[in-house]
mmCIF file of C-alpha atoms in Angstrom:
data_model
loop_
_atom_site.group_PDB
_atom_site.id
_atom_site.type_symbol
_atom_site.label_atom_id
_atom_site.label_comp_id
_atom_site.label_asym_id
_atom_site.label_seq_id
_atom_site.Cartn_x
_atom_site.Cartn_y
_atom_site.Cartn_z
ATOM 1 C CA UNK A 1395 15.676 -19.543 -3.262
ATOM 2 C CA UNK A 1396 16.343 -17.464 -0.075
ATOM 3 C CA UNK A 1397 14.756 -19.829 2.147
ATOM 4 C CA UNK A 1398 17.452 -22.779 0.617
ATOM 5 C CA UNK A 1399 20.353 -20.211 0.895
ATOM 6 C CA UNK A 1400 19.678 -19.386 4.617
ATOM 7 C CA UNK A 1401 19.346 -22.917 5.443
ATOM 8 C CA UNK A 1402 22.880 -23.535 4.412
ATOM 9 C CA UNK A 1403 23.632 -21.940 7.473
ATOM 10 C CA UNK A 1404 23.798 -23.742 10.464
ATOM 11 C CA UNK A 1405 23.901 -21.164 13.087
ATOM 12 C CA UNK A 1406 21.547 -21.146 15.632
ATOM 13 C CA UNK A 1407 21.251 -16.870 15.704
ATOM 14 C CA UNK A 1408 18.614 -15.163 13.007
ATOM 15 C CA UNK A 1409 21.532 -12.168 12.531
ATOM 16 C CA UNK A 1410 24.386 -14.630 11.863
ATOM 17 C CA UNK A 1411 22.085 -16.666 9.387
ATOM 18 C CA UNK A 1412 21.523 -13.372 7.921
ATOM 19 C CA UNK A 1413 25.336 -12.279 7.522
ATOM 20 C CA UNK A 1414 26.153 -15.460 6.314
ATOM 21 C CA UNK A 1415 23.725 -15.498 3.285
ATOM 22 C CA UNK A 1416 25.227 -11.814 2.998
ATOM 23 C CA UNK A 1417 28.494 -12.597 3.054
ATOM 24 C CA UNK A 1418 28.097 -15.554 0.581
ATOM 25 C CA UNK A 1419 26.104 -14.332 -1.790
ATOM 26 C CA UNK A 1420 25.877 -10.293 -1.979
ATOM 27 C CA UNK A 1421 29.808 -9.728 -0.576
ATOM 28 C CA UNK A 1422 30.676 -12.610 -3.114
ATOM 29 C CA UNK A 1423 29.216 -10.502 -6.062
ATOM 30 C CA UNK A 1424 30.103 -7.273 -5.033
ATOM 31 C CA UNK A 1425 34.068 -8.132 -4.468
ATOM 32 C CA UNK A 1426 34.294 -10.123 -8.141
ATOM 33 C CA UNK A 1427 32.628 -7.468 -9.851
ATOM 34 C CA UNK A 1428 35.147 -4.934 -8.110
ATOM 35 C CA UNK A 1429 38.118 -7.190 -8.705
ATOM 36 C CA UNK A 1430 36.959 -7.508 -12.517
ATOM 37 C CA UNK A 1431 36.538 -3.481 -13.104
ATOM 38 C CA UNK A 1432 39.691 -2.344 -10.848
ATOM 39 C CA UNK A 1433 41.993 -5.095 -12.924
ATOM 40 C CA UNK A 1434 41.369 -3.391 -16.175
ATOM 41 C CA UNK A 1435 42.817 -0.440 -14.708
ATOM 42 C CA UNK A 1436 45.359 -2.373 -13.687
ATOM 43 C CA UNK A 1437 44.387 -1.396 -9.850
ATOM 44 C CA UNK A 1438 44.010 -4.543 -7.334
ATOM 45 C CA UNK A 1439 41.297 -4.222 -4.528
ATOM 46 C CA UNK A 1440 42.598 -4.441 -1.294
ATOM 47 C CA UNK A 1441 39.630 -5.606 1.369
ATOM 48 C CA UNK A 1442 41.615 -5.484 4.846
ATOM 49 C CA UNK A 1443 37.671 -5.997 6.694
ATOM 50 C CA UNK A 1444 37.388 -9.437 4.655
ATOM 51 C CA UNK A 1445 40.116 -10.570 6.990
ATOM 52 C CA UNK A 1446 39.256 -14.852 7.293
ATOM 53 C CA UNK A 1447 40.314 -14.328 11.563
ATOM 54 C CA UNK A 1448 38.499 -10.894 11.726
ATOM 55 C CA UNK A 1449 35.290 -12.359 10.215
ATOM 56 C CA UNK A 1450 35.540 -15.246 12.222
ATOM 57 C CA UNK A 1451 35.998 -12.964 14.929
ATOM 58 C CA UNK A 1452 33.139 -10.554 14.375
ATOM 59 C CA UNK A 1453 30.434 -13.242 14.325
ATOM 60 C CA UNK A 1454 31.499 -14.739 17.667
ATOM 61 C CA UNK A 1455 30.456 -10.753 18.860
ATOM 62 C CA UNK A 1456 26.645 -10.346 20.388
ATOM 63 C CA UNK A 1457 24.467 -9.536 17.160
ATOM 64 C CA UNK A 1458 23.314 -6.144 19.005
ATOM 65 C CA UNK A 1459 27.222 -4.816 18.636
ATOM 66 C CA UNK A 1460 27.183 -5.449 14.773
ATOM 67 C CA UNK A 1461 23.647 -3.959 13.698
ATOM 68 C CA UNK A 1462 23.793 -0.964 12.218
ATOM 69 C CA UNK A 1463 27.102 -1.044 11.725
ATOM 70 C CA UNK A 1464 27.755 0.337 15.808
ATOM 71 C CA UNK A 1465 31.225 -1.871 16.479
ATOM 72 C CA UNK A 1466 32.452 -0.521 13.320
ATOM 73 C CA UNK A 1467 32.021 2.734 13.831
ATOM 74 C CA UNK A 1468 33.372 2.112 17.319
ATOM 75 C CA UNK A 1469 36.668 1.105 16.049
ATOM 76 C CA UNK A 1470 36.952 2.967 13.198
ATOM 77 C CA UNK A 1471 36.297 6.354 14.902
ATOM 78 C CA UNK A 1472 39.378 5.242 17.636
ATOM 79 C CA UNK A 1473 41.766 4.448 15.499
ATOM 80 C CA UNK A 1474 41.307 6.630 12.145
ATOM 81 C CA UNK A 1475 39.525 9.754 13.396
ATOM 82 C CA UNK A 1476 39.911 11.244 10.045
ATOM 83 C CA UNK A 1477 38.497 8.894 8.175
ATOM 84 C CA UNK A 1478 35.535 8.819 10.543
ATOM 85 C CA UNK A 1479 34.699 12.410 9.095
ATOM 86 C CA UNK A 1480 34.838 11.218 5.373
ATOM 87 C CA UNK A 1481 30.886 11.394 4.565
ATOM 88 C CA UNK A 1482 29.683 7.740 4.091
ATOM 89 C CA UNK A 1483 27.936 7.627 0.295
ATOM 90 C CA UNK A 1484 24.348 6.411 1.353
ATOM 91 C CA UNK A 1485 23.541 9.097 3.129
ATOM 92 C CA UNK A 1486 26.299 11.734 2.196
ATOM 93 C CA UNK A 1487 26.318 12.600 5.945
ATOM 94 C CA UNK A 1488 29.470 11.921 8.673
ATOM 95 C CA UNK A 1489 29.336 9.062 10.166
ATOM 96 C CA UNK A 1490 29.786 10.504 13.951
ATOM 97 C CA UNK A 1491 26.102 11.773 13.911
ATOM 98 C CA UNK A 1492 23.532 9.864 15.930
ATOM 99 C CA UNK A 1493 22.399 6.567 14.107
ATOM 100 C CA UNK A 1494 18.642 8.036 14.017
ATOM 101 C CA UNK A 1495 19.819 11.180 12.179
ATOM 102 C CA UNK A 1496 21.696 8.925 9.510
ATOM 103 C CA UNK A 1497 18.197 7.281 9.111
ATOM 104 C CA UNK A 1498 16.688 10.261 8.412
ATOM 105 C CA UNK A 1499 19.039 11.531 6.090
ATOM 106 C CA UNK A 1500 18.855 8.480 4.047
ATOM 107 C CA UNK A 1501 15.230 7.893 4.191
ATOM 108 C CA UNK A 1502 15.171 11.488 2.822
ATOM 109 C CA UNK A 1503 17.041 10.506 -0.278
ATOM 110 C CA UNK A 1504 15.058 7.341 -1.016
ATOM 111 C CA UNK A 1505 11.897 9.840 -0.717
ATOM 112 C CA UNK A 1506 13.079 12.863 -3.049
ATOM 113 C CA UNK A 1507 14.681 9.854 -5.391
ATOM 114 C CA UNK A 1508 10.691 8.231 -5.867
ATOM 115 C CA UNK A 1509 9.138 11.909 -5.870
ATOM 116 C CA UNK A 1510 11.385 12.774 -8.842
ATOM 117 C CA UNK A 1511 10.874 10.015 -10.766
ATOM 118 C CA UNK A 1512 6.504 10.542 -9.747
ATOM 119 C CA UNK A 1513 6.875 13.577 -10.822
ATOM 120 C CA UNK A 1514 8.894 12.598 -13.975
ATOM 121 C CA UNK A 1515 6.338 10.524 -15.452
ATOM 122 C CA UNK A 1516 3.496 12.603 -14.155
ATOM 123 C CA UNK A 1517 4.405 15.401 -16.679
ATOM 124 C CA UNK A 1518 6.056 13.085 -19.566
ATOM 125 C CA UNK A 1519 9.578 14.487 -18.359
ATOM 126 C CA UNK A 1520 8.592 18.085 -18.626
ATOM 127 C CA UNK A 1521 8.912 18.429 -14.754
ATOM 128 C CA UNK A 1522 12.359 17.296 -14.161
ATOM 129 C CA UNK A 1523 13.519 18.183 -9.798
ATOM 130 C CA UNK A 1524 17.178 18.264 -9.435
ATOM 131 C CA UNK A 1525 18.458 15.545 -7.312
ATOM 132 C CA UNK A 1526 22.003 15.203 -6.412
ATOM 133 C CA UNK A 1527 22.156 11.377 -5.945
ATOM 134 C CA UNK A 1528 24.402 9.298 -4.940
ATOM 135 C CA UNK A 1529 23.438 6.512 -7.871
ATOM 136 C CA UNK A 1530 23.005 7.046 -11.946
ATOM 137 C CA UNK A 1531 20.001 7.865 -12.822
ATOM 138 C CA UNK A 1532 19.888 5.003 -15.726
ATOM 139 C CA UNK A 1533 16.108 5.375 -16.702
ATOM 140 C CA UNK A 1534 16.570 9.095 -17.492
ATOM 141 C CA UNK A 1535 20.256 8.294 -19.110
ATOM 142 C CA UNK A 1536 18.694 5.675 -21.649
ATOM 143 C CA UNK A 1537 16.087 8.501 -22.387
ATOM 144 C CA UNK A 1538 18.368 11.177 -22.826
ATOM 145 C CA UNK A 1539 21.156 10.228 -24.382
ATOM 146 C CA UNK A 1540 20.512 9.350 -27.975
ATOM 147 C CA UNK A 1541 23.045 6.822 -28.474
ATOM 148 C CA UNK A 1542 22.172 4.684 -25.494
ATOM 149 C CA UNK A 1543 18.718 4.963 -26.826
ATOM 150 C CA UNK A 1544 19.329 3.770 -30.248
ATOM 151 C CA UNK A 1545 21.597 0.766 -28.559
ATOM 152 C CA UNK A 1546 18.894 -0.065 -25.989
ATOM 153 C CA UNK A 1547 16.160 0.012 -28.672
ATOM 154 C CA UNK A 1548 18.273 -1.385 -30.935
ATOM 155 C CA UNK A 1549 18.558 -4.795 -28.797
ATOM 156 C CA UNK A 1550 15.424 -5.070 -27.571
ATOM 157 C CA UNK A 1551 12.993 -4.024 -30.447
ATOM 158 C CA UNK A 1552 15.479 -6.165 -32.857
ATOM 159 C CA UNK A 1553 13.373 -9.191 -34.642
ATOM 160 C CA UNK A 1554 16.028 -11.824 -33.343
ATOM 161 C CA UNK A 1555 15.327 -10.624 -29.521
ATOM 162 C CA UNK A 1556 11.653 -10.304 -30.549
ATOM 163 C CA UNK A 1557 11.058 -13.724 -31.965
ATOM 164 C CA UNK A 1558 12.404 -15.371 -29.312
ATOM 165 C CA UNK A 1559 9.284 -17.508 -28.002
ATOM 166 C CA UNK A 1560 9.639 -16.911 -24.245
ATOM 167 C CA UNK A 1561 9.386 -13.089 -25.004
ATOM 168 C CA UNK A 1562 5.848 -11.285 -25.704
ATOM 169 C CA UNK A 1563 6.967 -9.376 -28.347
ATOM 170 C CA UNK A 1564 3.834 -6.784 -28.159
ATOM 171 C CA UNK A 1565 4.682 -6.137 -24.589
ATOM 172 C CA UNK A 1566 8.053 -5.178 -25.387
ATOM 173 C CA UNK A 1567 7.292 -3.301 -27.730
ATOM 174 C CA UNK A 1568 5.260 -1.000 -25.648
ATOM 175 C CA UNK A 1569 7.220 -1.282 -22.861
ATOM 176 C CA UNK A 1570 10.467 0.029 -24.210
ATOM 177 C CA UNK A 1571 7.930 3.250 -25.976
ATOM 178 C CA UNK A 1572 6.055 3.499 -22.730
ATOM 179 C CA UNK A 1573 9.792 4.059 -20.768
ATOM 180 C CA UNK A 1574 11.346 6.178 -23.280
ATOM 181 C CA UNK A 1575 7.880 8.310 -23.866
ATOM 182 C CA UNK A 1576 7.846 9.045 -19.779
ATOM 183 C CA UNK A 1577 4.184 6.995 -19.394
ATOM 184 C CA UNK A 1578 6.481 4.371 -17.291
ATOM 185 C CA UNK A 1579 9.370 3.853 -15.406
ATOM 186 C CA UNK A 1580 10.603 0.117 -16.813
ATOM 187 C CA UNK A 1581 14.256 0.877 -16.096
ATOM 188 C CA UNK A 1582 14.564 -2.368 -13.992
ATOM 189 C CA UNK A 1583 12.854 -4.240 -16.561
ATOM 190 C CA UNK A 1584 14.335 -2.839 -19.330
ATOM 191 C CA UNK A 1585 17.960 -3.674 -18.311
ATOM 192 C CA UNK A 1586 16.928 -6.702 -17.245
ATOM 193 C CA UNK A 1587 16.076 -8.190 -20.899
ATOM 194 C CA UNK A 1588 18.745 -6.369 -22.365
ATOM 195 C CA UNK A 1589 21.439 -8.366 -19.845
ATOM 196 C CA UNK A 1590 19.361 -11.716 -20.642
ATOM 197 C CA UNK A 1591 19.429 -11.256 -24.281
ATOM 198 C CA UNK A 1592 23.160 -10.063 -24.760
ATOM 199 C CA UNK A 1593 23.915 -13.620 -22.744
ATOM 200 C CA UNK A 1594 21.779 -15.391 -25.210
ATOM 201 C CA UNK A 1595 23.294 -13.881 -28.247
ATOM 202 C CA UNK A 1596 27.109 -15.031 -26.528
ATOM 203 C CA UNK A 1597 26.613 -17.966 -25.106
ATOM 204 C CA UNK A 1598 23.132 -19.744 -26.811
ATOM 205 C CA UNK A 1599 22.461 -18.628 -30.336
ATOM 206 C CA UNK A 1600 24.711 -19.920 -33.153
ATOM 207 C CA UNK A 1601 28.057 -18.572 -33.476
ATOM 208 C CA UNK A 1602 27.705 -17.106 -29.794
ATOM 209 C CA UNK A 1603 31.050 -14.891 -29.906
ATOM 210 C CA UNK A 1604 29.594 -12.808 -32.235
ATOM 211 C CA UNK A 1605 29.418 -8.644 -31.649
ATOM 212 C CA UNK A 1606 26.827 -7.302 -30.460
#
């Protein structure tokens, strides 16, 4: 749980209790998956910031220097003033504009990225607003694109994923028609079962290196 996580940190200060569970858990994830992806390119990810002395380092700094990212921008701007103009991907802004006008930028995105997908599902994707976001758009893409639809509905509506007793195969069902008919966005959901059932098929059911 988060609670147990948090705990595992002994620090007395809420925002170092915070970075640790970040650093352990999200950081953790984020820099395997990297490492996994770049390798099979045969690329190796080079993470100069995950520095053991710098981190150890940064959290000895007052928490009010490392929220919102100030100290880094701090150095960062000093000593690669180029870089500092590179527009960060969140927000697609630079980031030597005033923290509150990064907030707004970004908060704008979030808002135009829930009003298309509103208005998406509103009209049973004959309304589509074009959004250049800074993510996939994986709901629409599974819609869309006819052989990602036939491989998503092809796990999930399959009797072996359907007869599995922890699954309610009737809510499936109408879940994965609901998405890909625009009455519902269950992209989440959706891509959630398909992950838990592709593990199943490798590493549970009999004969678990089969294709899939």
């Amino acid at each position: 749980s988060l609670e147990y996580e948090v705990k595992k940190s002994k620090n007395k200060l809420a925002a170092n209790r915070s970075d640790y569970f970040c650093i352990q858990n999200r950081e953790r994830r984020s820099m395997l998956l990297g490492n996994a992806v770049y390798q099979r390119c045969k690329l190796e990810d080079r993470m100069p910031f995950r520095d053991k002395d710098l981190l150890d380092f940064s959290l000895r700094l007052p928490p009010e220097l490392r929220l919102n990212h100030h100290i880094y921008f701090k150095f960062l701007k000093k000593l690669s003033p180029e870089l500092f103009k590179i527009p960060v991907s969140p927000a697609g802004i630079q980031m030597d504009i005033p923290h509150f006008l990064y907030k707004i930028h970004s908060l704008k995105k979030v808002g135009m990225r829930k009003i298309r997908n509103v208005c998406r599902i509103k009209t049973r994707g004959l309304v589509k607003i074009p959004f250049k976001d800074d993510y996939p758009d994986y709901g629409e893409w599974i819609r869309s694109n006819e052989r990602l639809r036939k491989w998503v509905e092809g796990i999930l509506l399959d009797e072996r994923t359907l007869n599995r007793k922890y699954f309610n195969r009737d809510f499936i069902k109408r879940m994965v028609n609901d998405h890909m008919s625009y009455k519902k966005d269950y992209t989440q959901l959706l891509f959630i079962l398909v992950t838990f059932e592709l593990w199943h098929r490798l590493f549970i059911d009999k004969g678990g290196g089969e294709r899939v």
